[in-house]
């Protein structure tokens, strides 16, 4: 399929008041600029209160303005992604005045009103080639949380089914925020993938504590492609459109943002997503209005400046579109990965209160970064996937319960015996036969305190004539004291560091088992 390249759109001089201050000349010129930059799609937002001022009324004048926008986009050669129910936008929530305190996801009257809106559009624009797909909402996982995951599923299923019943040709998706990766917010990606044709993700390293260094640093470079990979895994292998990413000139220099865009776009293409859309088209001149009044840095995310010049982000997008066109414009199939990073079971709802989605996200993300830096091409998978496709499997930070079941563990043992390599780091794991697989005696677990410094020494450092020491931070505080048996010690603890840790005590060990290898790290 053709790779989707595009931007999220509000006009520079009107922002979220686009529909009530409709400026056809500005919009038409913007569509032409988007096309000149090589992009093929634009995402627009049907601001809920504008299009549905009361439950039983759909504003025909607003629908008429949307008709005009479709004509302008089509004239420029750009397809449109209309987004319903923009409850959250740029740091502010934009509710309909008639909702009151009713739950938008399960209240019958609220559902009936929303069904009415999507039905109107599906019937009116059935099979309209100017529309690329329907997007149910913008970041509903921030706007208002469902009472539970089943209410979230019900809402998505109801609206997607209504759209499909009247317009079976257009795909349906939903603009999901990274909140659905780091919190159990009522919208689980596996639930969404049951109802949608493909998944979307929005993520920004500037907002993430997982990326503390500069925007063009290593973790920030891999952050967005990792979010795409995790979305695909949690969604059961669903296709992913990376619908929002970007950075603001209020935080970073243009050349830094240009480099970030360039790296991110190519990394997303290599990760096998179906498209990438920048946030957003242009810088805004309406900084004294909501949402920009309360979120001032939102005015500077544009690919295009207020005076119309192409900014660094825009130059990177334009160059990427040119490269993509020379390659035929198609989405790529990722090369055979070889290595896999396993998502734990109970990703969202482990019974251990410390094992949160945010904690799981960090463990998987850091494994992804390290694998990439080692020259590997890792695939993020679940324990329901076929392990035989891989030569190397990473299981980081394995907790005590609900992450790896006994049946899963037996499959992993078979994977090693059949010639695979398993790496596992410890965060409370207690699995039958763990000592046998890793060639060690399990002595006892201890808790040393999260964030404590850990220094480990390469076991072969003296022979190689180098220090071979690594200074790390103990992320979780849990450690398993082990005694080596039929195993090679790769790293040892450099010196006594509290908790009974003795100099020379094994930290990382590797054992040959069958035709494969099992590597164990005694902390995480």
XYZ file of C-alpha atoms in Angstrom:
524
model
C 0.000 0.000 0.000
C 1.042 3.604 -0.518
C 2.907 5.012 2.497
C 0.911 7.811 4.138
C 2.829 11.065 4.547
C 1.086 14.075 5.939
C 0.349 16.563 8.679
C -2.259 17.348 11.275
C -3.986 20.555 10.295
C -5.367 23.706 11.830
C -4.893 26.988 9.902
C -2.111 29.202 11.239
C -4.290 32.291 11.675
C -7.312 30.652 13.290
C -6.205 27.500 15.107
C -9.058 25.497 16.604
C -11.553 28.181 15.536
C -11.085 26.956 11.972
C -14.751 26.138 11.354
C -16.328 29.204 12.972
C -13.796 31.507 11.238
C -13.557 29.547 7.996
C -10.976 31.112 5.667
C -11.108 29.340 2.288
C -8.210 31.292 0.795
C -5.851 30.371 3.626
C -6.963 26.743 3.660
C -6.648 26.339 -0.120
C -3.119 27.771 -0.088
C -2.168 25.514 2.813
C -3.405 22.449 0.924
C -1.289 23.451 -2.057
C 1.741 23.883 0.207
C 1.200 20.437 1.737
C 1.108 18.942 -1.760
C 4.185 20.897 -2.927
C 6.103 19.461 0.020
C 5.325 15.989 -1.315
C 2.780 14.888 1.281
C -0.325 12.958 0.317
C -2.608 13.276 3.367
C -3.965 15.802 5.832
C -5.746 15.104 9.109
C -8.495 17.550 10.042
C -10.627 17.777 13.161
C -14.414 18.015 13.186
C -14.628 20.001 16.401
C -17.485 18.320 18.199
C -19.329 21.372 19.537
C -19.188 23.026 16.105
C -20.624 20.075 14.198
C -23.086 18.811 16.815
C -24.338 21.778 18.884
C -27.012 19.589 20.499
C -27.583 15.818 20.611
C -30.212 15.821 17.875
C -28.714 18.515 15.598
C -25.872 18.201 13.087
C -24.956 21.659 11.827
C -25.482 21.619 8.051
C -23.484 24.800 7.559
C -20.434 23.160 9.147
C -20.878 20.085 6.978
C -20.986 22.450 4.008
C -17.644 23.931 5.066
C -16.207 20.434 5.272
C -17.422 19.913 1.700
C -15.447 23.002 0.695
C -12.333 21.705 2.422
C -12.635 18.400 0.570
C -12.780 20.267 -2.739
C -9.649 22.274 -1.850
C -7.698 19.231 -0.694
C -8.705 17.258 -3.770
C -7.665 20.093 -6.065
C -4.221 19.963 -4.455
C -4.027 16.166 -4.660
C -4.187 15.573 -0.901
C -6.510 13.038 0.746
C -8.294 13.851 4.003
C -8.528 12.034 7.346
C -11.554 13.502 9.165
C -11.383 13.088 12.950
C -14.556 13.005 15.031
C -14.949 13.778 18.752
C -11.924 15.972 19.392
C -12.365 15.990 23.107
C -8.691 16.770 23.712
C -6.589 19.166 21.669
C -3.230 20.784 22.449
C -3.444 20.627 26.215
C -7.115 21.557 26.613
C -10.346 19.568 26.585
C -13.090 20.677 24.186
C -16.328 19.218 25.419
C -19.840 19.655 24.076
C -21.900 21.907 26.369
C -24.765 19.413 26.505
C -22.848 16.438 27.963
C -23.060 17.414 31.619
C -21.567 14.703 33.791
C -22.643 11.838 31.548
C -20.169 9.180 30.460
C -19.529 9.625 26.710
C -18.610 5.948 26.398
C -21.585 4.202 27.985
C -24.443 6.666 28.540
C -27.238 5.703 26.094
C -28.096 9.258 25.050
C -24.434 10.144 24.526
C -23.887 7.031 22.435
C -27.003 7.708 20.401
C -25.861 11.258 19.633
C -22.396 10.112 18.582
C -23.831 7.344 16.434
C -25.991 9.968 14.746
C -22.977 12.100 13.859
C -20.848 9.315 12.393
C -23.870 7.887 10.552
C -24.491 11.245 8.876
C -20.907 11.456 7.602
C -20.721 7.797 6.585
C -23.891 8.081 4.517
C -22.943 11.414 2.970
C -19.376 10.446 2.027
C -19.777 6.747 1.381
C -16.989 5.591 -0.958
C -15.775 9.187 -1.467
C -12.206 8.789 -2.748
C -11.191 12.159 -1.308
C -11.393 10.661 2.180
C -8.534 8.376 3.192
C -10.085 6.915 6.346
C -12.312 7.789 9.298
C -10.668 8.615 12.637
C -13.002 8.203 15.613
C -11.358 10.688 17.958
C -8.318 12.636 19.002
C -6.694 11.258 22.146
C -9.814 10.093 23.939
C -7.492 8.390 26.419
C -6.690 11.902 27.723
C -10.091 13.582 27.300
C -12.213 11.346 29.544
C -11.466 7.859 30.745
C -13.968 5.034 30.418
C -15.111 3.385 33.624
C -13.297 0.242 32.534
C -11.735 -1.330 29.459
C -15.042 -2.880 28.424
C -16.701 0.540 28.243
C -13.804 1.706 26.058
C -14.230 -1.304 23.793
C -17.995 -0.764 23.617
C -17.570 2.835 22.484
C -15.033 2.004 19.772
C -16.988 -1.042 18.604
C -20.288 0.860 18.440
C -18.963 3.784 16.404
C -16.701 1.739 14.132
C -19.538 -0.679 13.385
C -21.892 2.198 12.595
C -19.401 3.730 10.168
C -18.757 0.378 8.499
C -22.450 -0.411 8.146
C -22.985 2.705 6.022
C -19.540 3.048 4.426
C -17.792 -0.323 4.164
C -15.026 0.919 1.870
C -13.272 3.445 4.114
C -10.999 2.100 6.861
C -11.730 3.174 10.441
C -9.108 4.001 13.070
C -8.768 6.043 16.281
C -6.163 8.647 17.261
C -4.632 6.995 20.316
C -2.141 8.726 22.594
C 0.883 7.181 24.318
C -1.227 7.179 27.499
C -2.627 3.874 26.210
C 0.901 2.433 26.336
C 1.924 3.753 29.751
C -1.350 3.568 31.716
C -4.370 1.310 31.970
C -6.639 4.141 30.863
C -9.588 2.169 29.516
C -8.359 1.926 25.929
C -6.233 -1.195 25.545
C -4.707 -1.616 22.135
C -5.696 -5.262 21.850
C -9.315 -4.268 22.432
C -9.085 -1.482 19.853
C -7.561 -3.746 17.220
C -10.636 -5.989 17.419
C -12.752 -3.110 16.095
C -10.458 -1.003 13.892
C -8.815 -1.550 10.518
C -5.473 -0.285 11.796
C -4.135 1.393 14.932
C -2.739 4.884 15.404
C -0.235 6.181 17.917
C 0.828 9.672 19.050
C 4.080 10.121 20.991
C 6.577 12.891 21.749
C 9.955 12.317 23.423
C 9.963 15.936 24.639
C 7.222 14.960 27.086
C 8.646 11.574 28.119
C 10.732 10.916 31.225
C 12.095 7.905 29.319
C 14.035 10.386 27.137
C 15.932 12.678 29.514
C 18.663 13.637 27.071
C 18.655 15.928 24.032
C 16.072 15.525 21.284
C 18.631 14.151 18.838
C 20.035 11.759 21.459
C 19.883 7.991 21.230
C 16.731 7.352 23.243
C 14.784 10.173 21.616
C 15.776 8.840 18.187
C 14.322 5.408 18.946
C 11.340 6.532 21.031
C 8.728 6.926 18.286
C 9.641 3.748 16.339
C 9.579 1.808 19.609
C 6.090 3.136 20.384
C 5.026 1.937 16.938
C 6.556 -1.492 17.565
C 4.883 -1.839 20.979
C 1.539 -0.677 19.564
C 1.752 -3.370 16.897
C 2.608 -6.038 19.480
C -0.140 -5.096 21.943
C -2.543 -4.836 19.020
C -1.936 -8.429 17.972
C 0.143 -7.551 14.920
C -2.130 -4.769 13.640
C -0.848 -2.229 11.123
C 0.147 1.101 12.682
C -0.124 4.653 11.369
C 2.082 6.975 13.406
C -0.403 9.792 13.330
C 1.384 12.383 15.488
C 4.992 13.150 16.305
C 7.024 16.339 16.335
C 8.765 19.021 18.372
C 8.306 22.713 19.054
C 10.619 25.600 18.259
C 9.855 26.927 21.744
C 11.981 24.069 23.117
C 14.488 23.158 20.396
C 16.450 24.817 17.599
C 15.300 24.269 14.025
C 18.372 22.267 13.025
C 17.855 19.944 16.010
C 14.199 19.419 15.082
C 15.165 18.857 11.455
C 17.573 16.102 12.469
C 14.970 14.575 14.762
C 12.350 14.532 11.998
C 14.793 13.046 9.514
C 15.828 10.225 11.847
C 12.282 9.518 13.024
C 10.742 9.370 9.557
C 13.316 6.911 8.256
C 13.146 4.834 11.446
C 9.362 4.600 11.154
C 9.643 3.507 7.532
C 12.136 0.818 8.549
C 9.881 -0.269 11.430
C 7.176 -1.133 8.917
C 4.453 1.375 9.784
C 1.932 2.334 7.108
C 2.478 6.071 7.444
C 3.829 9.031 9.416
C 2.149 12.379 10.064
C 3.809 15.382 11.665
C 2.294 17.604 14.309
C 1.495 20.009 12.863
C 1.189 21.955 9.595
C 2.026 25.492 10.703
C 3.017 27.745 13.579
C 0.115 29.756 14.982
C -0.456 33.493 15.153
C -3.262 33.153 17.721
C -1.170 32.515 20.797
C -3.470 34.594 22.995
C -6.362 32.166 22.421
C -7.035 28.761 23.916
C -5.474 26.269 23.764
C -2.298 28.223 23.021
C -2.879 30.780 25.793
C -2.416 28.091 28.454
C -0.013 25.883 26.479
C 2.292 28.483 24.882
C 4.741 26.040 23.319
C 1.961 24.626 21.107
C 2.342 27.570 18.709
C 5.751 26.357 17.475
C 5.255 22.761 16.291
C 4.729 23.726 12.661
C 6.475 22.420 9.576
C 5.753 25.869 8.145
C 6.441 29.199 9.876
C 3.879 31.949 10.393
C 5.348 33.784 7.387
C 5.036 30.697 5.182
C 8.702 29.632 5.098
C 9.483 25.928 5.335
C 11.022 25.218 8.736
C 13.567 22.517 9.556
C 10.870 19.930 10.254
C 9.272 20.756 6.915
C 12.573 20.419 5.065
C 13.083 16.977 6.583
C 9.551 15.913 5.655
C 9.951 17.259 2.121
C 13.239 15.411 1.635
C 11.748 12.208 3.046
C 8.776 12.429 0.692
C 11.173 12.854 -2.221
C 13.198 9.818 -1.185
C 10.050 7.787 -0.682
C 8.760 8.743 -4.118
C 12.015 7.594 -5.707
C 11.552 4.254 -3.918
C 8.068 3.873 -5.367
C 6.095 5.430 -2.520
C 5.132 2.142 -0.911
C 5.225 1.107 2.744
C 8.100 -1.300 3.383
C 8.081 -4.797 4.758
C 10.652 -4.918 7.583
C 13.567 -7.267 7.064
C 13.619 -10.506 9.050
C 14.234 -9.372 12.626
C 16.301 -12.219 14.081
C 15.830 -10.821 17.600
C 12.664 -10.331 19.640
C 11.740 -8.415 22.788
C 8.906 -10.076 24.685
C 6.022 -8.103 26.181
C 5.036 -9.600 29.546
C 1.606 -11.037 30.102
C -0.662 -8.833 32.227
C 1.056 -5.813 30.713
C -1.744 -3.539 31.907
C -2.941 -5.239 35.080
C -0.282 -7.191 36.932
C -1.435 -7.861 40.501
C 1.870 -6.498 41.821
C 1.163 -2.748 42.224
C 4.779 -1.926 41.343
C 4.509 -3.661 37.963
C 2.661 -0.908 36.109
C 2.315 -0.302 32.362
C 4.767 2.609 32.734
C 7.322 0.310 34.360
C 6.828 -2.308 31.630
C 7.126 0.374 28.953
C 10.489 1.566 30.326
C 11.916 -1.949 30.547
C 10.918 -2.802 26.989
C 12.000 0.572 25.618
C 15.484 0.365 27.120
C 15.858 -3.170 25.746
C 14.840 -1.910 22.311
C 17.390 0.910 22.443
C 20.199 -1.412 23.558
C 19.312 -3.945 20.867
C 19.341 -1.242 18.202
C 22.681 0.072 19.435
C 24.069 -3.464 19.212
C 23.181 -3.534 15.518
C 20.155 -5.788 15.935
C 16.780 -5.357 14.275
C 14.439 -6.347 17.132
C 10.761 -7.145 16.843
C 8.536 -6.458 19.844
C 6.290 -9.505 20.327
C 4.017 -11.158 22.862
C 4.267 -14.634 24.318
C 1.501 -15.738 21.951
C 3.789 -15.200 18.953
C 5.863 -17.878 17.249
C 9.347 -17.926 18.808
C 10.838 -20.158 16.117
C 11.209 -17.133 13.797
C 13.898 -15.682 16.060
C 17.452 -16.536 17.041
C 17.638 -14.252 20.076
C 14.933 -13.348 22.596
C 15.093 -10.661 25.295
C 12.949 -10.823 28.430
C 13.841 -7.773 30.510
C 12.969 -7.136 34.140
C 10.842 -10.268 34.688
C 8.682 -9.899 37.828
C 7.429 -12.561 40.194
C 3.958 -13.245 38.792
C 1.679 -12.819 35.792
C 4.471 -11.982 33.346
C 5.512 -15.479 32.237
C 3.204 -18.444 32.740
C 4.460 -21.999 33.221
C 3.485 -22.950 29.676
C 5.336 -19.891 28.359
C 8.409 -20.853 30.362
C 8.402 -24.383 28.966
C 8.259 -22.936 25.440
C 11.234 -20.699 26.239
C 13.233 -23.676 27.511
C 12.440 -25.515 24.260
C 13.453 -22.408 22.302
C 16.908 -22.507 23.928
C 17.340 -26.265 23.525
C 16.418 -25.943 19.843
C 19.215 -23.439 19.220
C 17.910 -20.054 20.354
C 19.503 -17.617 22.783
C 17.454 -16.273 25.692
C 18.448 -13.218 27.742
C 16.517 -12.612 30.964
C 17.035 -10.010 33.679
C 15.630 -10.420 37.182
C 12.935 -8.493 38.981
C 11.481 -11.204 41.172
C 11.066 -14.037 38.635
C 10.591 -17.439 40.284
C 10.197 -20.113 37.622
C 10.519 -23.860 37.993
C 13.801 -24.974 36.442
C 15.223 -21.454 36.182
C 18.416 -22.549 37.929
C 18.837 -25.555 35.645
C 18.365 -23.520 32.474
C 20.815 -20.788 33.465
C 23.360 -23.146 35.040
C 23.191 -21.627 38.513
C 22.054 -22.315 42.032
C 19.312 -19.970 43.173
C 20.348 -18.847 46.677
C 17.881 -16.167 47.783
C 16.288 -12.878 46.658
C 17.146 -9.555 48.289
C 15.892 -5.993 47.990
C 18.621 -3.373 47.781
C 16.594 -0.282 46.941
C 15.599 1.178 43.594
C 18.034 3.658 42.099
C 21.063 2.356 43.969
C 24.393 2.417 42.086
C 25.680 -0.903 40.797
C 29.190 -1.499 39.485
C 29.924 -4.644 37.528
C 33.211 -5.896 36.116
C 33.821 -7.905 32.959
C 35.022 -11.337 34.019
C 37.641 -11.292 31.261
C 38.807 -7.728 31.832
C 42.112 -8.602 33.522
C 43.074 -10.997 30.749
C 42.298 -8.282 28.207
C 44.304 -5.647 30.077
C 41.416 -3.200 30.594
C 39.235 -2.066 33.460
C 36.019 -3.448 31.923
C 33.854 -1.795 34.585
C 30.305 -0.520 34.143
C 28.569 1.811 36.587
C 24.795 1.375 36.447
C 21.658 2.224 38.378
C 19.593 -0.541 39.926
C 16.194 0.242 38.409
C 13.928 -1.835 40.645
C 16.012 -2.725 43.708
C 15.381 -6.486 43.500
C 18.293 -8.885 43.060
C 18.698 -12.641 43.047
C 21.823 -13.983 44.746
C 23.101 -16.903 42.677
C 25.961 -19.391 42.759
C 27.447 -20.491 39.422
C 27.419 -24.159 38.507
C 27.525 -25.319 34.894
C 27.889 -21.797 33.545
C 30.263 -19.154 32.253
C 30.432 -15.979 34.346
C 30.448 -12.950 32.020
C 30.222 -10.117 34.568
C 30.799 -9.950 38.311
C 29.916 -7.387 40.952
C 32.954 -5.152 41.250
C 32.916 -4.648 45.008
C 30.690 -4.924 48.053
C 27.774 -2.541 47.597
C 25.437 -3.380 50.454
C 22.717 -5.995 50.680
C 25.315 -8.716 51.137
C 26.789 -8.139 47.676
C 30.388 -9.345 47.633
C 33.177 -8.498 45.222
C 33.471 -11.147 42.536
C 29.906 -12.353 42.996
C 28.383 -13.300 39.612
C 26.119 -10.713 38.023
C 25.654 -11.982 34.447
C 26.060 -15.635 33.517
C 25.641 -17.643 30.299
C 24.978 -21.352 29.959
C 24.952 -23.607 26.913
C 21.790 -25.708 26.852
C 21.019 -28.094 24.021
C 21.932 -26.238 20.847
C 21.348 -22.788 22.373
C 22.323 -20.438 25.173
C 20.632 -18.942 28.215
C 21.936 -15.646 29.652
C 20.826 -14.361 33.066
C 21.363 -11.000 34.779
C 20.711 -11.038 38.544
C 19.251 -7.514 38.680
C 17.385 -5.054 36.461
